[in-house]
Amino acid sequence: MPHVSKHQLTPHQLDELDRYLYTLLRDTGSRTRLNVMRELLTDTEKIMIAKRIGVLYLLSRNCSLYEVSELLNVSASTVKRIRCARDAGAFRHAAAWAHAQTPEGKLEESLKKLIRLVMTGHTRSLAKIIDEM
């Protein structure tokens, strides 16, 4: 369990730190971002984030609470809490990203691209468009 300081920050300080973090995530290249995250996150924090993403991914594959719990070695109550939060609209972007990593999500995205092609009447060759997918 990571240590959280008992010293509270002001709302202004929290806003500034959030803005700074989002600037790092948004305005840096992927290599720099990856290196900074490797330096800053502890092994425990990496595992915590990876497990949350894993829960969302497995839920998007319609795995049961029990299956997710067993596969990721997390409690069923943790899986249930994440599932309920996701169903209530939390983790919207993370859940969409996790779904996009599934075979179903990849197929869905390919089909959307093909439908857009048909509907927009692009003149590019089908072979070139498929290569871009």
mmCIF file of C-alpha atoms in Angstrom:
data_model
loop_
_atom_site.group_PDB
_atom_site.id
_atom_site.type_symbol
_atom_site.label_atom_id
_atom_site.label_comp_id
_atom_site.label_asym_id
_atom_site.label_seq_id
_atom_site.Cartn_x
_atom_site.Cartn_y
_atom_site.Cartn_z
ATOM 1 C CA MET A 1 0.000 0.000 0.000
ATOM 2 C CA PRO A 2 1.562 3.320 -0.983
ATOM 3 C CA HIS A 3 2.079 5.913 1.707
ATOM 4 C CA VAL A 4 -0.182 8.963 1.517
ATOM 5 C CA SER A 5 0.921 11.993 3.481
ATOM 6 C CA LYS A 6 -1.411 13.170 6.233
ATOM 7 C CA HIS A 7 -0.609 16.779 5.295
ATOM 8 C CA GLN A 8 -3.447 18.097 3.149
ATOM 9 C CA LEU A 9 -2.971 20.363 0.136
ATOM 10 C CA THR A 10 -5.160 23.346 -0.599
ATOM 11 C CA PRO A 11 -7.622 23.079 -3.491
ATOM 12 C CA HIS A 12 -5.457 25.588 -5.388
ATOM 13 C CA GLN A 13 -2.353 23.446 -4.871
ATOM 14 C CA LEU A 14 -4.233 20.346 -6.034
ATOM 15 C CA ASP A 15 -5.440 22.178 -9.155
ATOM 16 C CA GLU A 16 -1.904 23.319 -9.951
ATOM 17 C CA LEU A 17 -0.498 19.816 -9.503
ATOM 18 C CA ASP A 18 -3.284 18.330 -11.654
ATOM 19 C CA ARG A 19 -2.579 20.870 -14.375
ATOM 20 C CA TYR A 20 1.135 20.095 -14.231
ATOM 21 C CA LEU A 21 0.494 16.343 -14.471
ATOM 22 C CA TYR A 22 -1.900 16.749 -17.400
ATOM 23 C CA THR A 23 0.665 18.932 -19.152
ATOM 24 C CA LEU A 24 3.190 16.119 -18.791
ATOM 25 C CA LEU A 25 0.741 13.573 -20.180
ATOM 26 C CA ARG A 26 -0.570 15.770 -22.990
ATOM 27 C CA ASP A 27 2.390 17.845 -24.147
ATOM 28 C CA THR A 28 5.314 15.428 -24.095
ATOM 29 C CA GLY A 29 6.322 12.775 -26.578
ATOM 30 C CA SER A 30 5.519 9.155 -25.836
ATOM 31 C CA ARG A 31 9.161 8.214 -25.197
ATOM 32 C CA THR A 32 9.659 11.059 -22.696
ATOM 33 C CA ARG A 33 6.315 10.331 -21.047
ATOM 34 C CA LEU A 34 7.215 6.646 -20.702
ATOM 35 C CA ASN A 35 10.631 7.433 -19.215
ATOM 36 C CA VAL A 36 9.170 9.921 -16.723
ATOM 37 C CA MET A 37 6.495 7.438 -15.631
ATOM 38 C CA ARG A 38 9.099 4.701 -15.205
ATOM 39 C CA GLU A 39 11.102 7.020 -12.967
ATOM 40 C CA LEU A 40 8.191 8.323 -10.906
ATOM 41 C CA LEU A 41 5.942 5.316 -10.356
ATOM 42 C CA THR A 42 6.913 2.701 -7.810
ATOM 43 C CA ASP A 43 6.481 -0.976 -8.630
ATOM 44 C CA THR A 44 3.418 -1.031 -6.356
ATOM 45 C CA GLU A 45 1.829 1.931 -8.158
ATOM 46 C CA LYS A 46 2.490 0.317 -11.552
ATOM 47 C CA ILE A 47 0.838 -2.898 -10.373
ATOM 48 C CA MET A 48 -2.169 -0.997 -8.987
ATOM 49 C CA ILE A 49 -2.707 0.851 -12.274
ATOM 50 C CA ALA A 50 -2.121 -2.295 -14.347
ATOM 51 C CA LYS A 51 -4.664 -4.232 -12.280
ATOM 52 C CA ARG A 52 -7.296 -1.506 -12.695
ATOM 53 C CA ILE A 53 -6.755 -1.550 -16.449
ATOM 54 C CA GLY A 54 -6.820 -5.352 -16.356
ATOM 55 C CA VAL A 55 -10.141 -5.378 -14.505
ATOM 56 C CA LEU A 56 -11.665 -3.015 -17.072
ATOM 57 C CA TYR A 57 -10.257 -5.100 -19.931
ATOM 58 C CA LEU A 58 -11.556 -8.400 -18.553
ATOM 59 C CA LEU A 59 -14.957 -6.889 -17.774
ATOM 60 C CA SER A 60 -15.117 -5.676 -21.384
ATOM 61 C CA ARG A 61 -14.516 -9.313 -22.393
ATOM 62 C CA ASN A 62 -17.562 -10.240 -20.268
ATOM 63 C CA CYS A 63 -15.558 -12.200 -17.708
ATOM 64 C CA SER A 64 -17.354 -12.909 -14.444
ATOM 65 C CA LEU A 65 -16.425 -11.240 -11.162
ATOM 66 C CA TYR A 66 -14.949 -14.529 -10.032
ATOM 67 C CA GLU A 67 -12.851 -14.968 -13.194
ATOM 68 C CA VAL A 68 -11.474 -11.430 -12.984
ATOM 69 C CA SER A 69 -10.771 -11.844 -9.281
ATOM 70 C CA GLU A 70 -8.910 -15.120 -9.822
ATOM 71 C CA LEU A 71 -6.971 -13.988 -12.904
ATOM 72 C CA LEU A 72 -5.717 -10.734 -11.378
ATOM 73 C CA ASN A 73 -5.547 -11.831 -7.743
ATOM 74 C CA VAL A 74 -7.847 -9.038 -6.568
ATOM 75 C CA SER A 75 -10.879 -9.344 -4.323
ATOM 76 C CA ALA A 76 -14.307 -9.849 -5.855
ATOM 77 C CA SER A 77 -15.446 -6.742 -3.975
ATOM 78 C CA THR A 78 -12.771 -4.689 -5.784
ATOM 79 C CA VAL A 79 -13.947 -6.013 -9.145
ATOM 80 C CA LYS A 80 -17.565 -5.308 -8.195
ATOM 81 C CA ARG A 81 -16.706 -1.759 -7.074
ATOM 82 C CA ILE A 82 -14.910 -1.049 -10.376
ATOM 83 C CA ARG A 83 -17.730 -2.620 -12.398
ATOM 84 C CA CYS A 84 -20.387 -0.576 -10.573
ATOM 85 C CA ALA A 85 -18.362 2.616 -11.021
ATOM 86 C CA ARG A 86 -17.876 1.828 -14.721
ATOM 87 C CA ASP A 87 -21.584 1.139 -15.161
ATOM 88 C CA ALA A 88 -22.345 4.488 -13.483
ATOM 89 C CA GLY A 89 -20.141 6.312 -16.000
ATOM 90 C CA ALA A 90 -16.793 6.371 -14.223
ATOM 91 C CA PHE A 91 -13.758 5.124 -16.140
ATOM 92 C CA ARG A 92 -15.494 6.059 -19.407
ATOM 93 C CA HIS A 93 -12.280 6.729 -21.326
ATOM 94 C CA ALA A 94 -10.279 3.947 -19.679
ATOM 95 C CA ALA A 95 -13.070 1.428 -20.308
ATOM 96 C CA ALA A 96 -13.347 2.507 -23.957
ATOM 97 C CA TRP A 97 -9.583 2.127 -24.353
ATOM 98 C CA ALA A 98 -9.661 -1.308 -22.689
ATOM 99 C CA HIS A 99 -12.487 -2.406 -25.000
ATOM 100 C CA ALA A 100 -10.524 -1.182 -28.032
ATOM 101 C CA GLN A 101 -7.736 -3.608 -27.052
ATOM 102 C CA THR A 102 -10.048 -6.635 -27.267
ATOM 103 C CA PRO A 103 -10.458 -8.593 -30.496
ATOM 104 C CA GLU A 104 -14.079 -7.431 -30.556
ATOM 105 C CA GLY A 105 -13.034 -3.805 -30.150
ATOM 106 C CA LYS A 106 -10.444 -4.063 -32.920
ATOM 107 C CA LEU A 107 -12.975 -5.647 -35.268
ATOM 108 C CA GLU A 108 -15.522 -2.980 -34.365
ATOM 109 C CA GLU A 109 -13.027 -0.204 -35.184
ATOM 110 C CA SER A 110 -12.125 -1.820 -38.518
ATOM 111 C CA LEU A 111 -15.798 -2.084 -39.427
ATOM 112 C CA LYS A 112 -16.365 1.564 -38.502
ATOM 113 C CA LYS A 113 -13.515 2.588 -40.806
ATOM 114 C CA LEU A 114 -14.960 0.560 -43.677
ATOM 115 C CA ILE A 115 -18.424 2.025 -43.135
ATOM 116 C CA ARG A 116 -17.001 5.555 -43.091
ATOM 117 C CA LEU A 117 -15.235 4.788 -46.360
ATOM 118 C CA VAL A 118 -18.443 3.627 -48.019
ATOM 119 C CA MET A 119 -20.490 6.520 -46.646
ATOM 120 C CA THR A 120 -18.021 9.268 -47.564
ATOM 121 C CA GLY A 121 -17.181 8.046 -51.055
ATOM 122 C CA HIS A 122 -13.415 8.509 -50.777
ATOM 123 C CA THR A 123 -11.537 7.854 -53.994
ATOM 124 C CA ARG A 124 -8.481 6.276 -52.396
ATOM 125 C CA SER A 125 -7.886 2.652 -53.271
ATOM 126 C CA LEU A 126 -9.319 0.049 -50.953
ATOM 127 C CA ALA A 127 -5.879 -1.583 -50.669
ATOM 128 C CA LYS A 128 -4.353 1.682 -49.408
ATOM 129 C CA ILE A 129 -7.123 2.175 -46.861
ATOM 130 C CA ILE A 130 -6.773 -1.403 -45.592
ATOM 131 C CA ASP A 131 -3.004 -0.902 -45.283
ATOM 132 C CA GLU A 132 -3.675 2.149 -43.084
ATOM 133 C CA MET A 133 -5.883 0.111 -40.765
#
